[in-house]
Short mmCIF file of C-alpha atoms in Angstrom, two decimals:
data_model
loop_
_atom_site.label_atom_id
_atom_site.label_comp_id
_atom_site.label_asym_id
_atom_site.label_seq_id
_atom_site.Cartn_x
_atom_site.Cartn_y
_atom_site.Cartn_z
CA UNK H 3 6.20 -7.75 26.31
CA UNK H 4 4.37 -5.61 28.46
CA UNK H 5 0.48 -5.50 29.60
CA UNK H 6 0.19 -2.90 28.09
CA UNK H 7 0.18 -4.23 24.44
CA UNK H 8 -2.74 -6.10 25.48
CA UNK H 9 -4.11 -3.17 23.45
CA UNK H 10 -3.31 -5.04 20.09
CA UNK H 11 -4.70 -8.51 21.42
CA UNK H 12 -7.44 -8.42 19.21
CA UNK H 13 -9.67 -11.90 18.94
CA UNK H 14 -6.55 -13.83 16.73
CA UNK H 15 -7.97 -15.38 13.22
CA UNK H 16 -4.57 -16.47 12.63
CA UNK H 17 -4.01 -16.93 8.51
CA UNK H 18 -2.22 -20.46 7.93
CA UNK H 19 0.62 -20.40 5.39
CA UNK H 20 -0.98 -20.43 2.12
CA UNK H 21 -2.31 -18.29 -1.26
CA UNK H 22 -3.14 -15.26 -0.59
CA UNK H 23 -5.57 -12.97 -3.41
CA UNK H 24 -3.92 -9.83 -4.46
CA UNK H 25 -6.67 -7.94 -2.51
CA UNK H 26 -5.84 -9.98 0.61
CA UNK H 27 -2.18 -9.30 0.07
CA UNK H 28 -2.45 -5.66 -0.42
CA UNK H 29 -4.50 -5.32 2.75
CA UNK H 30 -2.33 -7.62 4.98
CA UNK H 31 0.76 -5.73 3.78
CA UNK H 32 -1.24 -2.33 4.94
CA UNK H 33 -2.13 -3.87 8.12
CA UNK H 34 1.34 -4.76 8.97
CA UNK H 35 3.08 -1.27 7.72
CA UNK H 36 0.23 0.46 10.17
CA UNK H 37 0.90 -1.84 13.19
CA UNK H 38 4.45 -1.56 12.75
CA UNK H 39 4.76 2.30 12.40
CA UNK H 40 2.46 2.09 15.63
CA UNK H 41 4.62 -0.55 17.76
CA UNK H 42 7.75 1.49 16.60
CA UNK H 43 6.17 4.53 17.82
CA UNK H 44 4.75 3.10 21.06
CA UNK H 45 7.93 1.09 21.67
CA UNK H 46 11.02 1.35 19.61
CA UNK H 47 12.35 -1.21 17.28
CA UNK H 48 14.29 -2.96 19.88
CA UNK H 49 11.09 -3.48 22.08
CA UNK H 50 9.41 -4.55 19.31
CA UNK H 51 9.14 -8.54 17.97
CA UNK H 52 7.62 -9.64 14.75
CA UNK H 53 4.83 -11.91 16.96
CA UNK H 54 3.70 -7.71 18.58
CA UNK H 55 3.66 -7.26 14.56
CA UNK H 56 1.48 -9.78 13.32
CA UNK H 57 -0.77 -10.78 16.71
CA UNK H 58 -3.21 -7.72 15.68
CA UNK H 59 -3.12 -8.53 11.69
CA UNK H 60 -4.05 -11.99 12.84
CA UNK H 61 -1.52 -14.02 10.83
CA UNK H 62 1.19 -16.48 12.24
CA UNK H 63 5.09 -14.90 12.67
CA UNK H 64 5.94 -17.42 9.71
CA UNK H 65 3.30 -15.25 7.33
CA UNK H 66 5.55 -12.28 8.13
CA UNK H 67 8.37 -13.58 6.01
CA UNK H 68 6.17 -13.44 2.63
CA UNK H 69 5.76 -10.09 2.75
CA UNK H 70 8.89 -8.49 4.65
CA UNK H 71 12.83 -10.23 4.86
CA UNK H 72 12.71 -9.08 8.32
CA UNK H 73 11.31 -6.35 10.69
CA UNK H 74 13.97 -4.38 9.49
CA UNK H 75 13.08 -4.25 6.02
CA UNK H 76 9.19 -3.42 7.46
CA UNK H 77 11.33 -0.17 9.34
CA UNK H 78 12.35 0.67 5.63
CA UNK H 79 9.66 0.30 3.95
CA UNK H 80 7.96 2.74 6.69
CA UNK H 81 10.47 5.03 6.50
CA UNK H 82 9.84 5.42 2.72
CA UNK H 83 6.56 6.21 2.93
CA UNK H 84 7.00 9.04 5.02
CA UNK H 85 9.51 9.99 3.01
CA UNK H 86 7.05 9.89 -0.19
CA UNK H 87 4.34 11.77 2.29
CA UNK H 88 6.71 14.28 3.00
CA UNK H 89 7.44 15.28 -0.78
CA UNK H 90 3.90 15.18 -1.49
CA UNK H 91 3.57 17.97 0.84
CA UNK H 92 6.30 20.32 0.08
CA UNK H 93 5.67 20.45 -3.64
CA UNK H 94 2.19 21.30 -2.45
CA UNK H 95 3.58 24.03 -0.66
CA UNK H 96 6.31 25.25 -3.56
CA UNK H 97 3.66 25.44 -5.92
CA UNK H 98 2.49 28.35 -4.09
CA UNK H 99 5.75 30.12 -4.43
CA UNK H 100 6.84 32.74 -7.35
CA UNK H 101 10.91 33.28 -6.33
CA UNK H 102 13.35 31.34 -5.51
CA UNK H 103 14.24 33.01 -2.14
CA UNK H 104 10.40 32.41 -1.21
CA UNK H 105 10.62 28.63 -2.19
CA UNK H 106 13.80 28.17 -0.09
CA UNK H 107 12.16 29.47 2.81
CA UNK H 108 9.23 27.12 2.67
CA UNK H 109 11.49 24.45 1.71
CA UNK H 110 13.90 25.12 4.75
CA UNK H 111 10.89 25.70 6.96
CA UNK H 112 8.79 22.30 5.83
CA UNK H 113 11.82 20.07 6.54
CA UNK H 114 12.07 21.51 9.98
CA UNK H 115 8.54 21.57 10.63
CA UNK H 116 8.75 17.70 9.31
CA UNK H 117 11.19 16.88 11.64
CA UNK H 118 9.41 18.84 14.54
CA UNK H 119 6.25 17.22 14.10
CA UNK H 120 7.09 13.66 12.55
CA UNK H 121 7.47 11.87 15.98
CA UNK H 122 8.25 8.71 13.84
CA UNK H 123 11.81 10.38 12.56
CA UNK H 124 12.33 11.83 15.84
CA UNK H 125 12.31 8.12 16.82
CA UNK H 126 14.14 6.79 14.69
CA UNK H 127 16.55 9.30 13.07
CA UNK H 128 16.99 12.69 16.24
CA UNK H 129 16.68 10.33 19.19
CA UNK H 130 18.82 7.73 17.90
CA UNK H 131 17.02 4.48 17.63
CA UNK H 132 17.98 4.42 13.71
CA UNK H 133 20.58 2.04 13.93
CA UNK H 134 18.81 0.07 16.39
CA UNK H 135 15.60 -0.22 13.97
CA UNK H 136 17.73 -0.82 10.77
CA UNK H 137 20.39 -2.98 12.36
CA UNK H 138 21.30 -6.24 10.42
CA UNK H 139 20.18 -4.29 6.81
CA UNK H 140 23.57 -4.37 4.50
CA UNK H 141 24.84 -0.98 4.49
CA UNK H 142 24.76 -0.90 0.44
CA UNK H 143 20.68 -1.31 1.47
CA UNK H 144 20.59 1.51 3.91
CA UNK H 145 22.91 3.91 1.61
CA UNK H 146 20.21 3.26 -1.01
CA UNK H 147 17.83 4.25 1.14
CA UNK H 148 19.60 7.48 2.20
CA UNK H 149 20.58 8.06 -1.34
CA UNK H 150 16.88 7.64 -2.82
CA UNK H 151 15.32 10.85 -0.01
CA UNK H 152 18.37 12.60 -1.12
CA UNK H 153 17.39 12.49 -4.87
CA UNK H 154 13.98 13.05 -4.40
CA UNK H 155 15.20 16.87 -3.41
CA UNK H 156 17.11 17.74 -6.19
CA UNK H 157 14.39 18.45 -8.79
CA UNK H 158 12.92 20.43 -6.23
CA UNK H 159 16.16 22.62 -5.89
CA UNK H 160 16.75 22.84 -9.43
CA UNK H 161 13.34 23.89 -9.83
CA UNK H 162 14.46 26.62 -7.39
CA UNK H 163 17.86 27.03 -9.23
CA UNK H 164 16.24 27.66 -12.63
CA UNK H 165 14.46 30.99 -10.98
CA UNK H 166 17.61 32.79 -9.67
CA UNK H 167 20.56 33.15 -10.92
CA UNK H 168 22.89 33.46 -8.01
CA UNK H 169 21.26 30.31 -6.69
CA UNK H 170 22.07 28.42 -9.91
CA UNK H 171 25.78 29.05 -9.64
CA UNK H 172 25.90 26.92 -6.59
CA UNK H 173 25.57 23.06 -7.58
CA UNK H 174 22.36 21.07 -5.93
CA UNK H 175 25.01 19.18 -3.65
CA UNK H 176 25.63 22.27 -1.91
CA UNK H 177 22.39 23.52 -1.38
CA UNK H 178 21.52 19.76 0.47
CA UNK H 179 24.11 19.87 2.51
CA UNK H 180 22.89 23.94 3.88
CA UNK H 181 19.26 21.67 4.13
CA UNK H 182 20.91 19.25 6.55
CA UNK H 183 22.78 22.20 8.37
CA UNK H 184 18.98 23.47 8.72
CA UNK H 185 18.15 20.44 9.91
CA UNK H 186 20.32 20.46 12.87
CA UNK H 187 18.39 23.22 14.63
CA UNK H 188 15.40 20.78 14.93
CA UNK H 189 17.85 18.53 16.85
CA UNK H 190 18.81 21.07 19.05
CA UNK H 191 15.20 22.70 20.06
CA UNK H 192 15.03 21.72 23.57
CA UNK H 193 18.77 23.46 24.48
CA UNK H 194 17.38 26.17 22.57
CA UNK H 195 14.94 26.73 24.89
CA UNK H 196 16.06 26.30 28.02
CA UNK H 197 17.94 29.53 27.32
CA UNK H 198 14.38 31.03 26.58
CA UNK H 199 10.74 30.40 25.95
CA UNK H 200 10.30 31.25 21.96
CA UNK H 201 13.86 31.16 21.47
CA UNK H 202 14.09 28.39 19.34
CA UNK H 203 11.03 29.75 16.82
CA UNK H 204 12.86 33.29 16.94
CA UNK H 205 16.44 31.61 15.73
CA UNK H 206 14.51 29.34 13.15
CA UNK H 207 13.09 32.61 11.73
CA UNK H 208 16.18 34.24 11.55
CA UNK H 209 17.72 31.85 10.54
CA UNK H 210 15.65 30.58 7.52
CA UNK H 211 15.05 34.00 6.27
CA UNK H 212 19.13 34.70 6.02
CA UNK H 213 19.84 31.77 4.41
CA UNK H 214 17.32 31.95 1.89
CA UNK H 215 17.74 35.40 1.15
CA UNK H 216 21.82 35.20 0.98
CA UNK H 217 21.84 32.66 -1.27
CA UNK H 218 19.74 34.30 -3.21
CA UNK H 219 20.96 37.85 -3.17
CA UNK H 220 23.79 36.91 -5.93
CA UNK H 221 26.31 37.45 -2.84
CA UNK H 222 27.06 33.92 -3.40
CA UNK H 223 30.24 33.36 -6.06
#
């Protein structure tokens, strides 16, 4: 523990092991998902303890354990919610669209952007410190949680399947796996542009744009 945290040592009114109201539970379990995402942020789940976790909620380490297994399962339940945030947001954006190339484009272009701006999966998922933040969850847990943002996509491509027909003929499988391809450019936008300033945005434009539009030009069998 650094100084530094001294930040989150708020006056401690420490909650004793005992009933908690629904209200009180909801708003503990808030507290500790906010402080978490923070810490994780500020400090990576490996710099982290569950005392830097519940010191500014004001409850005792043990209190921890009635709402979360483990900080690990806290990192999950984080991670789902900005899962759920992003999907909220690229529907918003889809319903704007009329064809499919149009709503691949904003659905290639919102996962990037997600990934470019979301410092909490850059944390956690580009720089690495997924395992670290996830370690000791049973790998049946983690698949599930992989799995589950994975499904979440594909009514949004079959939406997108329904309006063209060369993109129906490929499967929604497929078309996740081009997403994660997409994805790798966000991973890569630093070498991009040490080669040039703007480099990166030109490629992503390119990019994007090709895709969508051969996938969409029935030049796919």
């Amino acid at each position: 523990m650094t100084d530094d945290r001294s930040v989150f040592a708020f006056t401690k009114r420490t909650i004793h092991m005992r009933g908690f109201s629904d209200d009180e539970r909801d708003r503990l379990r808030e507290e500790l998902v906010e402080t978490g995402r923070d810490l994780l942020l500020q400090y990576g789940p490996e710099k982290t303890t569950v005392t830097d976790i519940t010191d500014p909620v004001g409850i005792a380490k043990g209190t921890f354990y009635r709402f979360f297994d483990s900080k690990a399962e806290l990192y999950i339940e984080i991670v789902r919610r900005e899962q759920r945030a992003y999907f909220d947001r690229v529907q918003t954006d889809l319903a704007d669209t009329d064809t499919a190339r149009e709503g691949l484009e904003v659905l290639f272009r919102s996962y990037l952007e997600w990934i470019e701006e979301n410092e909490l999966i850059q944390r956690t998922i580009v720089e690495g410190d997924y395992d670290a933040g996830f370690r000791g969850v049973s790998s049946e847990k983690l698949e599930q949680l992989q799995q589950t943002g994975l499904a979440e996509f594909v009514p949004i491509i079959d939406g997108l399947r329904e309006r063209d027909e060369a993109l129906a003929e490929l499967d929604s499988v497929t078309v996740l796996g081009l997403l994660s391809a997409v994805a790798l450019l966000a991973m890569y936008r630093e070498e991009f542009e040490l080669y040039e300033e703007g480099y990166y945005e030109h490629v992503k434009d390119v990019y994007v744009s090709a895709l969508a539009a051969g996938l969409t030009s029935g030049s796919v069998a």
